[in-house]
Amino acid sequence: QKEVEQDPGPLSVPEGAIVSLNCTYSNSAFQYFMWYRQYSRKGPELLMYTYSSGNKEDGRFTAQVDKSSKYISLFIRDSQPSDSATYLCAMGSRAGGSYIPTFGRGTSLIVHP
Amino acid sequence: DSGVTQTPKHLITATGQRVTLRCSPRSGDLSVYWYQQSLDQGLQFLIQYYNGEERAKGNILERFSAQQFPDLHSELNLSSLELGDSALYFCASSARGGHISTDTQYFGPGTRLTVL
């Protein structure tokens, strides 16, 4: 079993829908949690990070962490075709002074007009 | 544009060969990270350098090596290449190599390596 599990999709939704992307993890030592967005043929870019259970909101994006269930989610409200991308969850803990995340395999999201 | 540059964009080579991938971090960033992204393994951390010194090591094969030069650019050397080494190789940089909350990693556009 991989440390971080993420459904690869693809997830196809109509424009304006609420999207829910999820990851589960097995390592209880993970302290911080992130979501990256990766457009085709581009490098990942950080969307959001959090290091506590609960919700964190940034515009149309909400990151949710449930440490007791080892489950994190990213919600996208009023989804747009420009949100079509692969979304990678990532998480990690401090190891020897470094903060190196472990990534999920990514979920491909397609928002169609 | 993240400010991180990687060359070449594409590389096609044969099994058993050796290649060098190059990365220039964002201006002022001291830390460089290398990642490998493949369809079956996803994005995996390989190695981190901070101001010329190796700081952290991940799932990097012994056939692979990296270094960071005094001008802070970095090179990833892949030798005795195998078919399974075909992947996207990303470089990322951050200011100090610290916690993500204050030290975001910015990814370059990647080098696509194809081993035939």
XYZ file of C-alpha atoms in Angstrom:
229
model
C 0.000 0.000 0.000
C 1.339 3.416 -0.971
C 1.651 6.036 1.761
C -0.675 8.380 -0.133
C -3.606 7.106 -2.190
C -5.387 9.235 -4.765
C -7.918 8.190 -7.396
C -6.447 9.046 -10.812
C -9.841 9.737 -12.408
C -10.500 11.258 -14.839
C -13.241 13.234 -13.149
C -15.473 15.002 -15.663
C -17.897 17.705 -14.485
C -19.945 20.468 -16.108
C -18.950 24.095 -15.690
C -20.248 25.550 -12.435
C -20.238 22.245 -10.551
C -18.702 21.751 -7.126
C -15.718 19.430 -7.402
C -14.457 17.215 -4.602
C -10.958 15.732 -4.821
C -9.699 13.396 -2.141
C -6.649 11.618 -0.782
C -6.085 9.132 1.987
C -2.819 8.486 3.742
C -1.372 5.922 6.099
C 1.526 7.740 7.792
C 0.310 9.355 11.004
C 3.564 11.358 11.186
C 2.476 13.614 8.335
C 2.154 17.122 9.691
C 1.400 19.311 6.710
C -0.791 18.880 3.691
C -0.796 20.525 0.296
C -2.611 20.576 -3.006
C -0.837 21.216 -6.288
C -2.328 21.877 -9.698
C -0.519 20.634 -12.785
C -1.544 21.696 -16.259
C -0.620 19.503 -19.182
C 3.077 19.767 -20.064
C 3.784 22.040 -17.098
C 5.303 21.629 -13.663
C 3.105 21.453 -10.559
C 2.173 24.722 -8.831
C 1.192 25.001 -5.195
C -2.487 25.797 -4.655
C -2.953 25.491 -0.922
C -1.282 24.149 2.177
C -2.448 23.496 5.702
C -1.099 21.789 8.782
C -4.089 21.374 10.993
C -7.347 19.506 10.899
C -10.265 21.537 9.671
C -10.974 23.751 6.698
C -8.938 26.403 4.935
C -10.509 28.568 2.269
C -8.911 30.543 -0.537
C -11.313 31.999 -3.071
C -13.123 29.162 -4.827
C -10.871 26.542 -3.209
C -11.339 24.895 0.188
C -8.863 22.421 1.649
C -10.132 20.085 4.329
C -8.047 17.838 6.569
C -9.291 15.099 8.886
C -6.258 13.715 10.687
C -8.294 11.212 12.690
C -9.461 9.565 9.472
C -6.216 10.290 7.578
C -8.270 11.891 4.820
C -7.862 15.187 2.987
C -10.043 16.894 0.424
C -9.966 19.811 -1.965
C -13.252 21.407 -2.956
C -13.561 23.665 -5.970
C -16.691 25.800 -6.165
C -18.123 27.192 -9.395
C -15.659 25.120 -11.434
C -14.394 26.618 -14.689
C -12.938 25.043 -17.835
C -9.637 26.680 -16.821
C -9.648 24.421 -13.735
C -9.116 21.427 -16.015
C -5.802 20.006 -14.845
C -4.322 17.250 -12.727
C -4.553 17.874 -8.990
C -1.871 16.362 -6.790
C -2.173 16.040 -3.057
C 1.059 16.085 -1.081
C 1.939 15.717 2.550
C 4.960 15.397 4.746
C 6.806 15.906 7.965
C 10.123 17.378 8.930
C 12.995 14.937 8.459
C 16.498 16.019 9.373
C 15.800 19.672 8.746
C 14.105 19.144 5.398
C 10.486 19.301 4.389
C 10.147 16.849 1.536
C 6.578 16.015 0.567
C 5.157 12.677 -0.499
C 2.800 13.067 -3.442
C -0.330 11.267 -4.500
C -0.469 10.165 -8.109
C -2.875 12.942 -9.038
C -6.505 13.169 -10.148
C -7.235 14.375 -13.665
C -10.110 16.887 -13.672
C -11.998 17.891 -16.804
C -14.478 20.759 -16.573
C -16.532 20.976 -19.749
C -18.462 24.085 -20.839
C 6.340 31.123 -15.633
C 7.850 29.965 -12.317
C 11.311 31.416 -12.969
C 12.909 27.959 -12.844
C 14.453 26.878 -16.136
C 15.298 23.370 -17.236
C 17.178 22.153 -20.266
C 16.700 20.291 -22.468
C 12.897 20.079 -22.805
C 13.065 16.679 -24.451
C 15.751 14.033 -24.546
C 15.657 10.772 -26.471
C 18.432 8.296 -25.901
C 19.203 4.590 -25.873
C 19.530 2.090 -23.075
C 22.938 2.063 -21.440
C 23.622 5.711 -22.220
C 24.306 8.609 -19.865
C 22.558 11.980 -19.899
C 22.763 15.230 -17.948
C 19.772 17.374 -17.106
C 20.293 20.987 -16.136
C 18.327 23.282 -13.852
C 18.643 26.976 -13.080
C 16.738 28.022 -9.949
C 14.808 31.233 -9.472
C 16.999 34.216 -8.828
C 17.978 34.244 -5.150
C 16.790 30.709 -4.366
C 19.391 28.624 -2.566
C 17.681 25.239 -2.552
C 17.136 22.929 -5.507
C 15.053 19.759 -5.597
C 14.858 17.033 -8.233
C 11.737 14.947 -8.820
C 10.833 12.135 -11.191
C 7.271 11.796 -12.499
C 6.144 8.623 -14.216
C 2.723 7.181 -14.964
C 3.111 4.223 -12.637
C 4.951 5.897 -9.731
C 3.619 9.434 -9.817
C 5.796 12.314 -8.621
C 8.709 11.128 -6.498
C 11.351 13.171 -4.722
C 14.913 12.296 -5.700
C 17.325 14.687 -3.999
C 17.665 18.187 -2.505
C 20.608 20.555 -2.460
C 20.990 23.686 -0.402
C 23.682 26.212 -1.265
C 25.876 23.556 -2.856
C 25.467 20.878 -0.202
C 23.283 17.780 -0.339
C 20.505 18.182 2.245
C 18.056 15.338 1.688
C 17.908 12.179 -0.346
C 14.827 10.323 -1.503
C 14.257 7.453 -3.880
C 17.294 8.164 -6.017
C 18.967 5.216 -7.721
C 22.713 4.676 -7.394
C 22.959 5.153 -11.168
C 21.740 8.721 -10.679
C 23.732 11.552 -9.172
C 23.344 15.287 -8.828
C 25.275 18.335 -7.821
C 24.723 22.030 -7.243
C 27.375 24.404 -8.475
C 28.639 27.669 -6.913
C 26.360 29.681 -9.214
C 23.495 27.570 -7.738
C 22.499 25.833 -10.938
C 22.132 22.089 -10.610
C 22.679 19.071 -12.808
C 21.144 15.608 -12.561
C 23.229 12.862 -14.135
C 21.534 9.635 -15.163
C 23.750 6.757 -16.264
C 23.350 3.184 -17.530
C 19.870 4.185 -18.597
C 17.082 1.628 -18.632
C 13.686 1.692 -20.316
C 12.085 2.275 -16.938
C 13.961 5.560 -16.506
C 11.720 7.145 -19.135
C 9.855 9.863 -17.246
C 9.443 13.570 -16.692
C 12.184 15.008 -14.514
C 11.299 18.174 -12.642
C 13.525 20.582 -10.852
C 12.100 22.872 -8.185
C 13.701 25.658 -6.193
C 12.926 27.435 -2.971
C 14.497 30.288 -1.102
C 15.888 28.437 1.918
C 14.719 24.814 1.782
C 12.526 25.400 4.790
C 8.915 24.684 5.670
C 6.376 24.931 2.931
C 4.425 27.568 4.856
C 7.224 30.084 4.384
C 9.320 28.528 1.645
C 7.302 27.497 -1.396
C 8.853 25.172 -3.928
C 8.550 26.491 -7.486
C 8.696 23.877 -10.210
C 10.315 24.171 -13.602
C 8.651 22.943 -16.814
C 10.443 19.593 -16.703
C 12.623 17.521 -19.006
C 10.941 14.625 -20.753
C 13.358 11.707 -21.021
C 12.625 8.853 -23.393
C 14.879 5.814 -23.269
C 14.561 3.530 -26.303
